[in-house]
Backbone as ProteinMPNN parsed JSONL, in Angstrom:
{"seq_chain_A": "XXXXXXXXXXXXXXXXXXXXXXXXXXXXXXXXXXXXXXXXXXXXXXXXXXXXXXXXXXXXXXXXXXXXXXXXXXXXXXXXXXXXXXXXXXXXXXXXXXXXXXXXXXXXXXXXXXXXXXXXXXXXXXXXXXXXXXXXXXXXXXXXXXXXXXXXXXXXXXXXXXXXXXXXXXXXXXXXXXXXXXXXXXXXXXXXXXXXXXX", "coords_chain_A": {"N_chain_A": [[31.741, 30.528, -24.813], [32.26, 27.77, -25.718], [32.966, 25.962, -24.27], [31.927, 22.909, -22.367], [29.32, 22.654, -20.344], [28.172, 21.692, -17.124], [25.309, 20.355, -15.576], [25.829, 20.337, -12.051], [23.444, 21.057, -9.755], [21.655, 19.051, -10.283], [22.344, 16.635, -10.661], [23.094, 16.769, -7.589], [21.269, 16.9, -5.892], [18.832, 14.524, -6.09], [16.052, 14.967, -5.925], [15.121, 17.613, -6.961], [13.647, 18.204, -9.189], [11.503, 16.374, -8.835], [9.594, 14.825, -6.516], [9.367, 12.098, -4.301], [6.161, 11.095, -2.94], [5.12, 8.926, -0.265], [2.278, 7.17, 1.63], [1.569, 5.302, 4.381], [-1.079, 2.934, 5.052], [-1.268, 1.435, 6.418], [-1.993, -0.649, 9.353], [-1.703, -1.567, 12.579], [-3.282, -2.16, 14.713], [-5.913, -3.727, 16.348], [-8.201, -2.743, 14.506], [-10.54, -3.517, 13.356], [-12.835, -4.244, 15.771], [-12.442, -1.264, 17.086], [-14.874, 0.176, 15.195], [-15.613, 2.633, 15.203], [-14.59, 4.319, 16.288], [-12.167, 3.786, 14.491], [-12.309, 4.714, 11.864], [-12.715, 7.341, 11.826], [-10.192, 8.083, 12.716], [-9.001, 7.441, 10.534], [-10.118, 8.87, 8.486], [-9.159, 11.822, 9.538], [-6.496, 11.018, 9.05], [-6.298, 10.804, 5.954], [-6.632, 13.246, 5.425], [-4.669, 14.484, 6.082], [-2.604, 13.395, 4.329], [-3.764, 14.089, 1.938], [-4.054, 16.903, 2.41], [-1.18, 17.53, 2.353], [-0.19, 16.656, 0.165], [-1.319, 18.072, -1.458], [-0.739, 20.782, -0.788], [1.999, 20.627, -2.059], [1.734, 20.1, -4.508], [1.478, 22.546, -5.382], [4.12, 24.036, -5.301], [7.289, 24.223, -7.028], [7.939, 21.656, -8.419], [7.347, 18.157, -9.566], [5.298, 16.141, -7.929], [5.435, 12.634, -6.955], [3.105, 10.609, -6.136], [2.948, 7.739, -4.462], [1.6, 5.076, -3.555], [-0.033, 2.757, -1.044], [-1.938, 0.545, -1.758], [-3.951, -0.535, -4.708], [-6.123, 1.492, -6.435], [-8.693, 1.661, -8.704], [-8.336, 4.263, -11.311], [-9.277, 6.377, -13.362], [-8.837, 8.943, -14.009], [-7.626, 12.514, -14.07], [-3.904, 13.403, -13.228], [-3.891, 15.103, -10.551], [-6.165, 14.708, -10.352], [-6.712, 11.762, -9.552], [-4.92, 11.174, -7.601], [-6.467, 12.33, -5.102], [-8.621, 10.433, -5.372], [-7.416, 8.37, -5.135], [-6.511, 8.13, -2.848], [-8.634, 9.11, -1.39], [-10.049, 6.696, -1.648], [-8.302, 4.978, -0.181], [-8.098, 2.28, 2.804], [-7.367, 1.694, 5.901], [-5.123, -1.241, 6.657], [-3.862, -4.282, 6.721], [-1.892, -5.61, 4.941], [0.723, -4.682, 3.798], [3.342, -3.973, 5.108], [4.591, -1.114, 7.133], [7.577, -1.437, 6.544], [7.734, -3.036, 4.32], [6.68, -1.707, 2.273], [8.08, 1.245, 2.269], [10.425, 3.018, 0.48], [13.524, 4.065, 1.424], [15.119, 5.051, -0.649], [13.955, 6.621, -2.728], [12.338, 8.032, -1.34], [11.282, 11.432, -0.334], [8.711, 12.639, 0.889], [7.154, 11.252, 3.734], [4.639, 9.882, 4.968], [3.341, 8.984, 8.702], [1.112, 7.216, 11.377], [-0.716, 7.193, 13.924], [-0.989, 4.61, 14.546], [0.804, 2.983, 13.246], [3.168, 0.471, 13.286], [5.822, -0.016, 16.088], [7.973, -1.335, 15.658], [8.218, -1.109, 13.061], [8.866, 1.803, 12.527], [11.412, 1.714, 14.045], [12.574, 0.575, 12.451], [12.357, 2.106, 9.917], [14.166, 4.354, 11.146], [16.449, 3.046, 11.137], [17.266, 2.839, 8.103], [17.071, 5.206, 7.248], [16.777, 8.091, 4.874], [19.151, 11.146, 4.389], [17.373, 14.305, 4.037], [14.74, 13.164, 3.997], [11.2, 14.077, 4.515], [9.144, 13.193, 7.121], [6.338, 13.203, 8.279], [3.844, 12.862, 10.876], [1.128, 11.688, 11.732], [-0.984, 12.171, 14.695], [-3.539, 11.068, 15.958], [-4.584, 10.911, 18.225], [-5.235, 13.522, 19.135], [-7.387, 14.203, 17.563], [-9.652, 13.433, 19.127], [-9.856, 14.778, 21.329], [-11.167, 16.785, 23.782], [-13.193, 19.741, 24.601], [-14.684, 19.772, 26.632], [-14.404, 17.853, 28.235], [-12.742, 17.284, 30.752], [-12.934, 19.546, 32.221], [-15.004, 20.278, 34.552], [-16.632, 22.626, 35.282], [-17.227, 23.942, 32.887], [-18.453, 21.967, 31.643], [-20.775, 21.835, 32.909], [-22.061, 24.454, 32.295], [-22.38, 24.126, 29.761], [-22.736, 22.358, 26.68], [-21.715, 19.809, 24.78], [-21.98, 19.477, 20.923], [-24.835, 17.402, 19.367], [-23.667, 14.888, 18.256], [-22.091, 12.243, 16.042], [-19.272, 12.429, 16.395], [-18.774, 13.675, 18.544], [-20.195, 12.036, 20.47], [-18.499, 10.138, 20.422], [-15.548, 11.489, 21.444], [-16.564, 12.075, 23.898], [-16.914, 9.164, 25.205], [-14.179, 8.627, 24.369], [-12.455, 9.137, 27.123], [-11.953, 6.982, 28.767], [-11.67, 5.027, 27.288], [-10.478, 1.789, 26.405], [-8.602, 2.008, 23.678], [-8.069, 4.173, 23.857], [-5.73, 4.596, 25.742], [-3.949, 2.606, 24.291], [-3.365, 4.158, 22.047], [-2.463, 6.493, 22.238], [0.118, 5.821, 24.199], [1.238, 4.458, 21.279], [2.239, 6.872, 20.391], [3.823, 7.67, 22.029], [5.81, 6.725, 21.966], [6.575, 6.53, 19.471], [6.863, 8.97, 18.782], [9.141, 9.695, 20.248], [10.986, 8.233, 19.472], [11.916, 9.217, 16.951], [12.551, 12.015, 17.635], [15.117, 11.443, 18.879], [16.591, 11.006, 17.139], [18.495, 12.422, 14.626], [16.153, 13.396, 12.687], [14.338, 14.844, 10.361], [10.912, 15.702, 10.997], [7.962, 16.138, 11.552], [5.01, 16.697, 13.342], [1.228, 16.483, 13.14]], "CA_chain_A": [[33.026, 29.754, -25.087], [32.134, 26.588, -26.26], [33.141, 24.827, -22.719], [30.692, 21.878, -21.983], [28.345, 23.069, -19.167], [27.429, 20.209, -16.814], [24.405, 21.321, -14.172], [25.351, 19.918, -10.902], [22.875, 20.922, -8.487], [20.265, 18.368, -10.532], [23.138, 15.492, -9.866], [23.78, 16.632, -6.094], [19.754, 16.736, -5.722], [18.055, 13.571, -6.899], [14.638, 15.433, -5.874], [14.986, 19.116, -7.607], [12.532, 18.358, -10.085], [10.144, 15.627, -8.528], [9.181, 14.236, -5.21], [8.312, 11.122, -4.186], [5.606, 10.668, -1.393], [4.604, 7.955, 0.133], [1.469, 7.664, 2.751], [1.208, 4.464, 4.83], [-2.386, 3.199, 6.063], [-1.158, 0.249, 7.616], [-2.833, -0.389, 10.988], [-0.724, -2.734, 13.365], [-3.769, -2.616, 15.757], [-6.94, -4.388, 15.721], [-9.214, -1.762, 14.055], [-11.857, -3.959, 13.085], [-13.036, -4.275, 17.068], [-13.275, 0.011, 16.992], [-14.595, 0.818, 14.145], [-16.167, 4.24, 14.428], [-12.644, 5.045, 16.213], [-10.741, 3.816, 13.13], [-13.304, 5.562, 10.417], [-12.828, 8.914, 12.651], [-9.09, 8.044, 12.57], [-8.754, 7.204, 8.801], [-10.539, 9.917, 7.76], [-8.301, 12.521, 9.357], [-5.353, 10.651, 8.134], [-6.681, 11.074, 4.829], [-7.031, 14.668, 5.207], [-3.747, 15.226, 6.159], [-2.004, 13.14, 3.056], [-4.179, 15.059, 0.806], [-3.404, 18.445, 2.183], [0.268, 17.388, 2.304], [0.174, 16.418, -1.171], [-2.218, 19.578, -2.188], [0.345, 21.458, -0.987], [3.183, 20.067, -2.812], [1.726, 20.242, -6.088], [1.638, 24.102, -5.996], [5.073, 24.022, -5.422], [7.747, 23.984, -8.859], [8.754, 19.79, -8.669], [6.333, 17.097, -10.024], [4.836, 14.975, -6.609], [4.752, 11.356, -7.561], [2.268, 9.788, -4.862], [3.115, 5.698, -4.183], [0.002, 4.525, -3.245], [0.331, 1.516, -0.813], [-3.454, -0.227, -2.207], [-4.415, -0.546, -5.968], [-7.689, 1.461, -6.737], [-8.451, 1.836, -10.206], [-8.632, 5.243, -11.769], [-9.067, 6.859, -15.161], [-8.522, 10.393, -13.928], [-6.11, 12.917, -14.409], [-3.114, 13.078, -12.335], [-4.231, 15.073, -9.515], [-8.192, 13.887, -9.592], [-6.424, 10.165, -9.476], [-4.436, 10.754, -6.84], [-7.265, 12.419, -4.353], [-9.168, 9.588, -5.604], [-6.872, 6.905, -4.364], [-6.647, 8.468, -1.066], [-10.079, 8.61, -1.031], [-10.912, 5.373, -1.28], [-7.956, 4.044, 0.844], [-8.454, 2.324, 3.89], [-6.828, 0.607, 6.469], [-5.026, -2.835, 5.846], [-2.758, -5.475, 7.689], [-1.415, -6.099, 3.79], [1.719, -4.289, 3.268], [3.557, -3.21, 6.49], [5.548, -0.149, 6.554], [9.077, -1.588, 6.16], [7.616, -3.662, 3.067], [6.276, -0.483, 0.883], [8.645, 2.198, 2.08], [11.732, 2.867, -0.226], [14.039, 5.251, 1.568], [15.976, 5.848, -1.366], [13.126, 7.113, -3.418], [10.79, 8.747, -1.075], [11.46, 12.607, 0.474], [7.875, 12.44, 1.779], [6.154, 9.986, 4.282], [3.473, 10.244, 6.141], [2.494, 7.325, 9.128], [-0.008, 7.568, 12.16], [-0.441, 6.521, 15.552], [-1.47, 3.025, 14.618], [1.997, 2.21, 12.728], [4.231, -0.334, 14.029], [7.047, 0.909, 16.367], [9.595, -2.035, 14.95], [8.395, -0.349, 11.682], [9.678, 3.098, 12.911], [12.712, 1.611, 14.52], [13.264, -0.154, 10.986], [12.487, 3.272, 9.291], [14.927, 5.131, 11.497], [17.42, 2.448, 10.872], [17.39, 3.182, 6.41], [16.55, 7.007, 7.169], [17.673, 8.891, 4.433], [18.778, 12.442, 4.495], [16.385, 14.808, 2.99], [13.406, 12.69, 3.733], [10.583, 14.375, 5.943], [8.422, 12.692, 7.927], [4.933, 13.564, 8.566], [3.453, 12.241, 11.734], [-0.303, 12.178, 12.043], [-1.29, 12.164, 15.68], [-5.158, 10.462, 15.953], [-5.741, 10.736, 19.383], [-5.57, 14.713, 18.787], [-9.489, 14.019, 16.684], [-10.909, 13.195, 20.271], [-9.439, 15.889, 22.828], [-12.907, 17.237, 23.983], [-13.145, 20.708, 25.209], [-15.979, 19.537, 27.452], [-14.385, 16.593, 28.94], [-12.08, 17.281, 32.023], [-13.595, 21.159, 32.682], [-16.673, 20.243, 35.185], [-17.379, 23.989, 34.911], [-18.054, 24.128, 31.676], [-19.459, 20.917, 31.405], [-22.278, 22.272, 33.781], [-22.894, 25.169, 31.79], [-22.412, 23.984, 27.995], [-23.163, 21.073, 26.506], [-21.319, 19.792, 23.582], [-23.547, 19.511, 20.048], [-24.704, 15.99, 19.372], [-23.079, 14.28, 16.482], [-21.472, 11.208, 16.404], [-18.014, 12.515, 17.243], [-18.878, 14.526, 20.079], [-20.608, 10.792, 21.405], [-17.223, 9.439, 20.828], [-15.322, 11.94, 22.226], [-16.909, 11.659, 25.623], [-16.657, 8.056, 25.563], [-13.054, 8.68, 24.469], [-11.929, 9.199, 27.878], [-11.647, 5.749, 29.498], [-11.47, 4.363, 25.934], [-9.068, 1.294, 26.01], [-8.169, 2.198, 22.67], [-7.154, 5.518, 23.539], [-4.188, 4.268, 25.833], [-3.0, 2.259, 23.704], [-2.986, 4.767, 21.083], [-1.565, 7.728, 23.301], [1.165, 4.885, 24.293], [2.389, 4.055, 20.716], [2.05, 7.781, 19.608], [4.854, 8.68, 22.525], [7.0, 5.986, 21.874], [7.134, 7.048, 17.822], [7.948, 10.622, 19.183], [10.423, 9.266, 21.423], [12.053, 7.43, 18.789], [11.961, 10.32, 16.225], [13.27, 12.721, 18.537], [16.423, 10.749, 19.419], [17.631, 10.434, 16.134], [18.711, 13.571, 13.271], [15.733, 12.697, 11.79], [13.066, 15.727, 10.054], [9.821, 15.788, 11.066], [6.406, 17.212, 11.709], [3.842, 16.486, 13.957], [0.419, 17.119, 12.396]], "C_chain_A": [[33.264, 28.278, -24.899], [32.855, 25.79, -25.187], [31.454, 23.989, -22.41], [30.476, 22.388, -20.616], [27.669, 22.105, -18.516], [26.546, 21.206, -15.264], [24.57, 20.946, -13.167], [23.979, 19.432, -9.879], [21.534, 19.703, -8.84], [20.822, 17.132, -10.28], [23.409, 15.913, -8.246], [22.377, 16.184, -5.579], [18.988, 16.026, -6.363], [16.461, 14.033, -7.315], [14.669, 16.697, -6.129], [14.302, 19.221, -8.202], [11.482, 17.347, -9.682], [10.599, 15.374, -7.02], [8.446, 13.101, -4.855], [7.543, 10.7, -2.462], [4.812, 9.566, -0.708], [3.67, 8.206, 1.949], [1.345, 5.761, 3.415], [-0.232, 3.999, 5.555], [-2.168, 1.654, 6.464], [-1.548, 0.226, 8.536], [-2.488, -1.813, 11.541], [-2.111, -2.698, 14.664], [-5.042, -3.107, 15.148], [-8.432, -3.671, 15.789], [-10.672, -2.344, 13.953], [-13.017, -3.636, 14.748], [-13.5, -2.42, 17.491], [-13.583, 0.716, 16.137], [-15.046, 2.433, 13.879], [-15.288, 4.893, 14.719], [-12.252, 5.294, 15.095], [-11.208, 4.559, 11.799], [-13.17, 6.747, 11.072], [-10.952, 9.437, 12.224], [-8.477, 8.19, 10.789], [-9.158, 8.271, 8.464], [-9.174, 11.321, 8.009], [-6.976, 12.102, 8.538], [-5.562, 11.047, 6.861], [-6.555, 12.479, 4.6], [-5.557, 15.036, 5.383], [-3.015, 14.565, 4.99], [-2.277, 13.822, 2.364], [-4.116, 16.31, 0.809], [-1.679, 18.7, 2.027], [0.972, 17.773, 0.886], [-0.556, 17.328, -2.328], [-1.168, 20.683, -1.87], [1.508, 21.696, -1.619], [3.443, 20.58, -3.461], [1.666, 21.918, -6.147], [3.1, 24.756, -5.766], [5.69, 24.239, -6.891], [8.258, 22.532, -9.105], [7.182, 19.071, -8.607], [6.493, 16.313, -8.561], [4.69, 13.756, -7.123], [4.053, 10.221, -6.258], [2.644, 8.607, -4.901], [2.249, 5.34, -3.59], [0.311, 2.829, -2.294], [-0.956, 0.189, -1.137], [-3.456, 0.864, -3.734], [-5.59, 0.273, -5.733], [-7.481, 1.562, -8.471], [-8.914, 3.41, -10.102], [-8.435, 5.9, -12.877], [-8.944, 8.166, -14.828], [-7.483, 11.122, -14.393], [-5.335, 13.232, -12.944], [-3.567, 13.166, -10.807], [-5.462, 14.47, -8.302], [-7.304, 12.389, -8.942], [-5.706, 10.132, -8.175], [-5.425, 10.961, -5.269], [-8.326, 11.288, -4.705], [-8.882, 8.52, -4.578], [-6.849, 7.015, -3.114], [-8.079, 8.821, -0.373], [-10.916, 7.629, -0.653], [-9.73, 4.382, -1.047], [-7.828, 3.657, 1.848], [-7.604, 1.229, 4.647], [-6.372, -1.075, 6.308], [-3.692, -3.471, 6.724], [-1.942, -6.259, 6.091], [0.444, -6.236, 3.93], [2.328, -3.365, 4.388], [4.569, -2.101, 5.914], [6.939, -0.161, 5.386], [9.126, -2.483, 4.736], [7.136, -2.241, 1.558], [7.117, 0.583, 1.138], [10.034, 2.14, 1.372], [12.712, 3.799, 0.519], [14.741, 5.659, 0.066], [14.963, 6.42, -2.116], [12.324, 8.504, -2.829], [11.444, 10.258, -0.193], [10.351, 13.185, 0.861], [6.94, 11.307, 2.555], [5.557, 10.446, 5.152], [3.118, 8.954, 7.252], [1.655, 8.395, 10.161], [0.481, 6.905, 13.081], [-0.285, 5.23, 15.376], [-0.328, 2.122, 13.833], [2.604, 1.713, 13.842], [5.033, 0.189, 14.447], [7.89, 0.084, 16.013], [9.505, -1.226, 13.703], [9.032, 0.669, 11.75], [10.928, 2.706, 12.851], [13.638, 1.121, 12.859], [13.348, 1.164, 9.849], [13.769, 3.857, 9.586], [16.355, 4.336, 11.407], [18.233, 3.192, 9.03], [16.76, 4.615, 6.537], [17.454, 7.431, 6.018], [17.283, 10.43, 4.629], [18.428, 13.245, 3.714], [14.979, 14.444, 2.849], [13.211, 13.402, 5.034], [9.558, 13.633, 6.326], [7.56, 13.142, 8.565], [4.414, 12.435, 9.569], [2.123, 12.196, 12.127], [-0.849, 11.66, 13.638], [-2.434, 11.911, 15.722], [-5.061, 10.88, 17.191], [-6.104, 12.338, 19.511], [-7.225, 15.101, 18.336], [-10.171, 13.968, 18.109], [-10.954, 13.571, 21.436], [-11.205, 16.891, 22.441], [-12.567, 18.296, 24.35], [-13.714, 20.879, 26.269], [-15.155, 18.653, 28.48], [-13.678, 16.658, 30.433], [-12.25, 18.668, 32.64], [-14.698, 20.883, 33.384], [-17.222, 21.136, 35.225], [-18.215, 24.204, 33.694], [-18.534, 23.201, 31.217], [-20.835, 20.82, 31.732], [-22.892, 23.254, 32.79], [-23.112, 25.046, 30.255], [-22.784, 22.878, 27.822], [-22.509, 20.667, 24.614], [-22.507, 19.184, 21.82], [-23.618, 17.6, 19.805], [-24.737, 15.322, 18.442], [-22.415, 13.46, 17.602], [-19.979, 11.102, 16.636], [-18.019, 13.239, 18.376], [-19.084, 13.125, 20.981], [-18.792, 10.206, 21.63], [-16.142, 10.033, 21.286], [-15.464, 11.855, 23.977], [-16.876, 10.455, 26.314], [-14.532, 7.778, 25.483], [-11.724, 8.195, 25.923], [-11.077, 7.927, 28.888], [-11.461, 4.572, 28.167], [-10.402, 3.413, 26.217], [-8.083, 1.886, 25.565], [-7.522, 3.777, 22.808], [-5.158, 5.746, 24.769], [-3.159, 3.732, 25.417], [-2.383, 3.041, 22.338], [-2.002, 5.645, 21.26], [-0.004, 7.021, 23.737], [2.186, 5.15, 23.144], [2.733, 5.158, 20.377], [3.681, 8.541, 20.74], [6.0, 8.364, 22.61], [7.253, 6.64, 20.37], [7.681, 8.514, 18.207], [9.416, 10.695, 19.335], [11.108, 9.336, 20.835], [12.919, 8.686, 18.04], [12.959, 11.462, 16.161], [14.689, 12.663, 19.333], [17.065, 10.935, 18.118], [17.158, 12.07, 15.51], [17.802, 13.108, 12.395], [14.601, 14.061, 11.252], [12.038, 15.251, 9.861], [9.296, 16.137, 11.551], [5.716, 16.343, 12.57], [2.266, 16.967, 13.712], [-0.721, 16.771, 13.785]], "O_chain_A": [[34.111, 27.706, -24.212], [33.368, 24.756, -25.615], [30.31, 24.43, -22.299], [31.411, 22.525, -19.827], [26.683, 21.586, -19.04], [26.873, 22.083, -14.464], [23.47, 20.953, -12.615], [23.587, 18.349, -9.444], [20.649, 19.439, -8.026], [20.081, 16.333, -9.709], [24.113, 15.073, -7.685], [22.303, 15.17, -4.886], [18.329, 16.563, -7.253], [15.812, 13.763, -8.325], [14.013, 17.228, -5.233], [13.837, 20.361, -8.206], [10.422, 17.503, -10.288], [11.679, 15.658, -6.502], [7.228, 12.984, -4.993], [8.012, 10.277, -1.405], [3.59, 9.648, -0.832], [3.997, 8.872, 2.932], [0.937, 4.992, 2.545], [-0.566, 4.611, 6.57], [-3.082, 0.893, 6.783], [-1.604, 1.372, 8.982], [-2.87, -2.896, 11.098], [-1.797, -3.336, 15.67], [-5.343, -3.04, 13.956], [-9.376, -3.817, 16.565], [-11.703, -1.804, 14.353], [-13.914, -2.796, 14.671], [-14.569, -2.167, 18.048], [-12.997, 1.781, 15.944], [-14.924, 3.163, 12.896], [-14.886, 5.845, 14.051], [-11.998, 6.385, 14.583], [-10.464, 4.893, 10.877], [-13.985, 7.457, 10.484], [-10.519, 10.479, 11.734], [-7.708, 8.958, 10.211], [-8.234, 8.888, 7.934], [-8.448, 11.738, 7.107], [-6.517, 12.729, 7.583], [-4.736, 11.916, 6.579], [-6.352, 12.843, 3.442], [-5.214, 16.023, 4.732], [-2.606, 15.531, 4.344], [-1.371, 14.469, 1.838], [-4.102, 16.995, -0.213], [-1.099, 19.732, 1.691], [1.887, 18.505, 0.512], [-0.443, 17.327, -3.554], [-0.808, 21.437, -2.773], [2.004, 22.816, -1.736], [4.429, 21.291, -3.656], [1.878, 22.407, -7.256], [3.247, 25.948, -6.036], [4.945, 24.408, -7.856], [9.015, 22.34, -10.056], [6.219, 19.338, -7.888], [7.581, 15.94, -8.122], [3.713, 13.657, -7.865], [4.599, 9.267, -5.703], [2.638, 8.405, -6.115], [2.65, 5.49, -2.436], [0.817, 1.878, -2.89], [-0.792, -0.963, -0.736], [-3.213, 2.052, -3.949], [-6.257, -0.126, -4.777], [-6.477, 1.541, -9.183], [-9.62, 3.847, -9.193], [-7.298, 5.962, -13.345], [-8.956, 8.742, -15.916], [-6.542, 10.629, -15.015], [-5.89, 13.301, -11.848], [-3.68, 12.242, -10.002], [-5.707, 14.153, -7.137], [-7.427, 12.139, -7.743], [-5.819, 9.081, -7.544], [-5.318, 10.119, -4.378], [-9.202, 11.441, -3.854], [-9.54, 7.995, -3.68], [-7.13, 6.117, -2.321], [-8.443, 8.793, 0.803], [-11.884, 7.515, 0.099], [-9.811, 3.226, -1.463], [-7.296, 4.552, 2.506], [-7.235, 0.157, 4.168], [-7.137, -1.958, 5.92], [-2.744, -2.862, 7.22], [-1.468, -7.391, 6.186], [1.179, -7.212, 4.075], [1.925, -2.219, 4.585], [5.148, -2.06, 4.829], [7.269, 0.409, 4.345], [10.168, -2.667, 4.107], [7.34, -2.138, 0.348], [7.119, 1.268, 0.115], [10.781, 1.213, 1.684], [12.623, 4.811, -0.176], [14.781, 6.87, -0.153], [15.554, 7.497, -2.193], [11.896, 9.509, -3.396], [12.203, 9.948, 0.726], [10.539, 14.328, 1.277], [6.12, 10.608, 1.96], [5.868, 11.288, 5.994], [2.639, 7.936, 6.752], [1.489, 9.612, 10.071], [1.528, 6.274, 13.224], [0.568, 4.647, 16.045], [-0.398, 0.897, 13.741], [2.654, 2.185, 14.978], [5.495, 1.062, 13.713], [8.982, 0.649, 15.944], [10.514, -0.682, 13.254], [9.996, 0.678, 10.984], [11.667, 3.079, 11.939], [14.777, 1.287, 12.421], [14.266, 1.222, 9.032], [14.573, 3.984, 8.664], [17.376, 4.995, 11.603], [19.299, 3.784, 8.863], [15.889, 4.963, 5.74], [18.668, 7.228, 6.058], [16.2, 10.971, 4.85], [18.946, 13.211, 2.598], [14.161, 14.948, 2.079], [13.933, 13.544, 6.021], [8.886, 13.424, 5.315], [7.915, 13.61, 9.647], [4.494, 11.25, 9.246], [1.964, 12.862, 13.149], [-1.162, 10.47, 13.617], [-2.9, 12.99, 15.354], [-6.014, 11.658, 17.229], [-7.221, 12.574, 19.97], [-7.964, 16.012, 18.71], [-11.281, 14.491, 18.205], [-11.626, 13.154, 22.379], [-11.884, 17.325, 21.511], [-11.365, 18.253, 24.613], [-13.504, 21.87, 26.968], [-15.38, 18.889, 29.667], [-14.218, 15.958, 31.29], [-11.605, 18.871, 33.668], [-15.686, 21.302, 32.781], [-18.445, 20.998, 35.229], [-19.396, 24.512, 33.536], [-19.201, 23.414, 30.205], [-21.746, 20.155, 31.239], [-24.045, 23.069, 32.403], [-23.895, 25.755, 29.623], [-23.219, 22.248, 28.787], [-22.872, 21.201, 23.566], [-23.592, 18.604, 21.876], [-22.722, 16.783, 20.017], [-25.744, 15.111, 17.766], [-22.204, 13.531, 18.812], [-19.426, 10.057, 16.979], [-17.034, 13.277, 19.113], [-18.407, 12.944, 21.993], [-18.145, 9.978, 22.652], [-15.379, 9.169, 21.717], [-14.672, 11.642, 24.894], [-16.827, 10.361, 27.54], [-13.823, 7.076, 26.205], [-10.733, 7.465, 25.912], [-10.003, 7.979, 29.487], [-11.129, 3.397, 28.32], [-9.291, 3.933, 26.325], [-7.075, 2.277, 26.154], [-6.729, 4.349, 22.06], [-4.144, 6.439, 24.687], [-1.978, 3.929, 25.702], [-1.355, 2.749, 21.728], [-0.923, 5.672, 20.667], [0.994, 7.724, 23.584], [3.302, 5.651, 23.278], [3.823, 5.025, 19.822], [4.378, 9.502, 20.415], [6.979, 8.99, 23.016], [8.283, 7.302, 20.247], [8.776, 8.994, 17.912], [10.37, 11.326, 18.878], [12.029, 10.136, 20.998], [14.059, 9.07, 18.304], [13.767, 11.819, 15.303], [15.2, 13.477, 20.101], [18.292, 11.02, 18.163], [16.126, 12.712, 15.705], [18.185, 12.487, 11.403], [13.814, 14.214, 12.187], [11.819, 14.497, 8.914], [9.835, 16.784, 12.449], [5.926, 15.137, 12.439], [2.078, 18.072, 14.22], [-1.887, 17.163, 13.74]]}, "name": "protein", "num_of_chains": 1, "seq": "XXXXXXXXXXXXXXXXXXXXXXXXXXXXXXXXXXXXXXXXXXXXXXXXXXXXXXXXXXXXXXXXXXXXXXXXXXXXXXXXXXXXXXXXXXXXXXXXXXXXXXXXXXXXXXXXXXXXXXXXXXXXXXXXXXXXXXXXXXXXXXXXXXXXXXXXXXXXXXXXXXXXXXXXXXXXXXXXXXXXXXXXXXXXXXXXXXXXXXX"}
């Protein structure tokens, strides 16, 4: 009918065609003191980040992964993101507050070692439409054999590095720091109208 038609959904939803994904590898703990534990937690977080990215890329929109550290890669987009996540490491250079851009983000991945002050700042600047994925690292070290003494009599955990760390986790000082921080972060997120998931 020769009338101008404007597609308003594209204007109303800025993430209709693409999604910005942020994943903060900033670690507020003294992770160098607990190298073995920190590496297991790092690998768990990387796996979470990659799984989320890979799942999103199978949807109808483009995913733009914004790394918080520079990694040189000449690979194709999906392989480049995978390479970037693989080579990412814990750091204390760029905090979540410095890295995260709430107006651009629609997916944000944080973890148990994220600074509580950064989460508070995140909540204050939260934009509706953003989904936060919280990787709960203490889950990695939960042992099926740990508190059930009867099971420990009849069954033995396989001898590998992870089972060795799990057996020491019950009384490890890092456990209490991590779990305490997790509880505070989850409590903060629950207190506000925020779309989040615990992994």
